[in-house]
Structures are given as C-alpha cells and as structure tokens.
Amino acid sequence: MENSKNKINRILKSIPLLRGITDQDANIIASYLEPVSYPADTNIIQEGSTGQSMFLIVNGSVRVTRGSEDDEVLIGNLYSGSFFGEFSLIDSMPRSANVISNEDVDIFQLTKSNFEKILEKDPHFSSLFYKNCLTETFYRFRNTVANFSFSQHT
C-alpha cells in the first residue's frame, strides 16, 4: 500500500495547475497541508461561497452538485486521489458548485494564504504555477469556444 507522503505527492503532481513540479516542490506544498475529516453528508463547499482553499481527498468520496437541495443536479463524484477547489488559490470568486461528503472522508486542505507564502518563497515554482494557470485557462477557453460553435450548428 502506498504510504501517505507518496500518495499526497502523487495527488499534487496530478493537479493541472501544478504540472511539472519536483518532488521537492511537492514536499514543500505538503508541509502546508492541513488535515481535515468530515462525516458523511457534510457540506464541505457551498455553491456561491467565497473560495479560500483547495482540497485533496485522501480517503473517502464526495459528490459535486449544483443548485439547492430542492433542485439539485449531480455533476459527479470524486474519490480518494482526487482534488477540488484549486482555482480558489488564484482568485476569490464564488464557488461554482457544492461539494458534499458521501461517507466519512479524510481531506488535506491548502489555504490560499499558505499557498501565497509558497509562491513568495520560490520564484521558479511561482513561474511554473502561473504558466500552468495560463495553459489551463486557454485550454478551457478553447473548449468553451468549440462547444459554443458546435451548439450553434446543431
């Protein structure tokens, strides 16, 4: 079974905004992670709330929904090894969805303030992170344009 440090580093390296980080970068980020546990059916993120943290799921699963309890739409489920809320490290925009624990879940949280400390300490990592932000933004923008164009022709 994978030890906790390796699992956390693997999750960190799978995040598109952290693509290309070194083991040393991952270890530095991991030193700022805060463990949090939630019982089943706990609202971890509320749609519309201000984002101040991203999360790594270590054990358990969560569901991602949009809307209120009366008119809730399931977007999907995330399992151990997944992450969510990463864009809140960049901006303070309202959360785009709810995230609710399906079962007891163990999560590591990285706050925006702690992440900013990491960026300030390491200019090379900071440059890599913002390059990845631009790449991911352009990728999503191009997909949006392609999907919009396709929808106009159907």
Short mmCIF file of C-alpha atoms in Angstrom, two decimals:
data_model
loop_
_atom_site.label_atom_id
_atom_site.label_comp_id
_atom_site.label_asym_id
_atom_site.label_seq_id
_atom_site.Cartn_x
_atom_site.Cartn_y
_atom_site.Cartn_z
CA MET A 1 0.00 0.00 0.00
CA GLU A 2 1.20 3.48 -0.88
CA ASN A 3 2.47 5.48 2.08
CA SER A 4 0.80 8.78 2.90
CA LYS A 5 3.66 11.04 1.73
CA ASN A 6 3.88 9.33 -1.68
CA LYS A 7 0.09 9.43 -2.07
CA ILE A 8 -0.05 13.15 -1.31
CA ASN A 9 2.84 13.88 -3.70
CA ARG A 10 1.12 11.83 -6.43
CA ILE A 11 -2.13 13.77 -5.95
CA LEU A 12 -0.30 17.11 -6.01
CA LYS A 13 1.52 16.17 -9.23
CA SER A 14 -1.81 15.21 -10.87
CA ILE A 15 -3.25 18.73 -10.45
CA PRO A 16 -3.03 20.55 -13.81
CA LEU A 17 -2.06 23.84 -12.13
CA LEU A 18 0.91 22.06 -10.52
CA ARG A 19 2.04 20.14 -13.62
CA GLY A 20 5.83 19.72 -13.69
CA ILE A 21 6.53 20.26 -10.00
CA THR A 22 9.51 18.50 -8.50
CA ASP A 23 9.44 16.14 -5.53
CA GLN A 24 10.97 18.98 -3.52
CA ASP A 25 8.13 21.33 -4.57
CA ALA A 26 5.56 18.68 -3.65
CA ASN A 27 7.17 18.19 -0.24
CA ILE A 28 7.11 21.95 0.41
CA ILE A 29 3.43 22.17 -0.55
CA ALA A 30 2.65 19.09 1.57
CA SER A 31 4.21 20.79 4.61
CA TYR A 32 1.47 23.45 4.36
CA LEU A 33 -1.43 21.00 4.05
CA GLU A 34 -3.90 20.83 6.94
CA PRO A 35 -5.69 17.52 7.62
CA VAL A 36 -9.47 17.74 7.94
CA SER A 37 -12.05 14.98 8.39
CA TYR A 38 -15.74 15.24 7.60
CA PRO A 39 -18.54 12.81 8.50
CA ALA A 40 -20.92 11.55 5.81
CA ASP A 41 -23.34 14.07 4.27
CA THR A 42 -21.36 17.14 5.34
CA ASN A 43 -21.35 20.17 3.08
CA ILE A 44 -17.63 20.89 2.51
CA ILE A 45 -18.12 23.63 -0.08
CA GLN A 46 -21.27 25.70 -0.57
CA GLU A 47 -22.01 26.92 -4.09
CA GLY A 48 -21.69 30.71 -4.18
CA SER A 49 -19.43 30.97 -1.12
CA THR A 50 -16.02 32.63 -1.41
CA GLY A 51 -13.25 30.13 -2.07
CA GLN A 52 -10.19 30.30 0.17
CA SER A 53 -8.85 26.72 -0.04
CA MET A 54 -8.31 23.76 -2.29
CA PHE A 55 -8.70 20.16 -1.11
CA LEU A 56 -7.05 16.77 -1.71
CA ILE A 57 -9.11 13.66 -0.96
CA VAL A 58 -7.00 11.08 0.87
CA ASN A 59 -9.73 8.62 1.89
CA GLY A 60 -13.42 8.50 1.05
CA SER A 61 -15.50 10.21 -1.61
CA VAL A 62 -17.53 13.35 -2.21
CA ARG A 63 -20.26 14.36 -4.63
CA VAL A 64 -20.27 17.57 -6.60
CA THR A 65 -23.66 19.18 -7.16
CA ARG A 66 -25.15 22.44 -8.40
CA GLY A 67 -28.30 24.09 -7.17
CA SER A 68 -30.22 23.85 -3.92
CA GLU A 69 -31.46 20.74 -2.13
CA ASP A 70 -34.85 21.21 -3.77
CA ASP A 71 -33.38 21.49 -7.27
CA GLU A 72 -30.01 19.74 -7.01
CA VAL A 73 -28.15 18.40 -10.05
CA LEU A 74 -25.39 15.84 -9.56
CA ILE A 75 -22.27 16.81 -11.51
CA GLY A 76 -20.22 13.80 -10.42
CA ASN A 77 -18.34 12.01 -7.68
CA LEU A 78 -14.71 12.40 -6.65
CA TYR A 79 -12.75 9.66 -4.91
CA SER A 80 -9.52 9.16 -2.99
CA GLY A 81 -6.69 10.69 -5.03
CA SER A 82 -8.86 13.48 -6.43
CA PHE A 83 -8.77 17.19 -5.73
CA PHE A 84 -11.17 20.14 -5.93
CA GLY A 85 -11.30 23.87 -5.35
CA GLU A 86 -7.91 24.55 -6.97
CA PHE A 87 -8.97 27.78 -8.69
CA SER A 88 -9.59 29.39 -5.31
CA LEU A 89 -5.80 29.51 -4.94
CA ILE A 90 -5.82 32.12 -7.71
CA ASP A 91 -8.97 34.15 -7.18
CA SER A 92 -11.65 34.80 -4.61
CA MET A 93 -14.55 34.17 -6.96
CA PRO A 94 -17.68 32.42 -5.68
CA ARG A 95 -17.57 28.63 -5.65
CA SER A 96 -19.24 27.15 -8.74
CA ALA A 97 -20.65 24.02 -7.05
CA ASN A 98 -21.45 22.27 -3.78
CA VAL A 99 -19.16 19.51 -2.53
CA ILE A 100 -20.72 17.07 -0.04
CA SER A 101 -19.13 14.05 1.63
CA ASN A 102 -20.67 10.71 0.58
CA GLU A 103 -19.13 8.94 3.57
CA ASP A 104 -16.59 9.75 6.24
CA VAL A 105 -13.81 11.47 4.30
CA ASP A 106 -10.23 12.46 5.10
CA ILE A 107 -9.02 15.51 3.23
CA PHE A 108 -5.99 17.76 3.17
CA GLN A 109 -6.72 21.46 2.81
CA LEU A 110 -4.36 24.06 1.34
CA THR A 111 -5.40 27.60 2.14
CA LYS A 112 -4.88 30.45 -0.28
CA SER A 113 -2.78 32.34 2.30
CA ASN A 114 -0.44 29.36 2.78
CA PHE A 115 -0.16 28.87 -0.97
CA GLU A 116 0.77 32.53 -1.41
CA LYS A 117 3.60 32.01 1.12
CA ILE A 118 4.93 29.17 -1.05
CA LEU A 119 4.77 31.34 -4.19
CA GLU A 120 6.64 34.18 -2.44
CA LYS A 121 9.46 31.86 -1.30
CA ASP A 122 10.12 30.21 -4.68
CA PRO A 123 10.15 32.32 -7.87
CA HIS A 124 10.80 29.26 -10.09
CA PHE A 125 7.78 27.44 -8.67
CA SER A 126 5.71 30.62 -8.93
CA SER A 127 6.61 30.97 -12.61
CA LEU A 128 5.72 27.32 -13.29
CA PHE A 129 2.40 27.67 -11.46
CA TYR A 130 1.31 30.78 -13.38
CA LYS A 131 2.40 29.27 -16.69
CA ASN A 132 0.19 26.27 -15.88
CA CYS A 133 -2.67 28.65 -14.97
CA LEU A 134 -2.46 30.28 -18.39
CA THR A 135 -2.23 26.92 -20.18
CA GLU A 136 -5.28 25.59 -18.32
CA THR A 137 -7.25 28.80 -18.88
CA PHE A 138 -6.54 28.76 -22.63
CA TYR A 139 -7.43 25.07 -22.81
CA ARG A 140 -10.78 25.67 -21.11
CA PHE A 141 -11.46 28.77 -23.21
CA ARG A 142 -10.81 26.89 -26.46
CA ASN A 143 -13.10 24.07 -25.34
CA THR A 144 -15.81 26.58 -24.48
CA VAL A 145 -15.50 28.25 -27.88
CA ALA A 146 -15.55 24.87 -29.64
CA ASN A 147 -18.61 23.74 -27.66
CA PHE A 148 -20.39 27.03 -28.32
CA SER A 149 -19.60 26.83 -32.05
CA PHE A 150 -20.83 23.26 -32.18
CA SER A 151 -24.07 24.17 -30.36
CA GLN A 152 -24.76 26.93 -32.91
CA HIS A 153 -24.66 24.41 -35.78
CA THR A 154 -26.99 21.78 -34.31
#
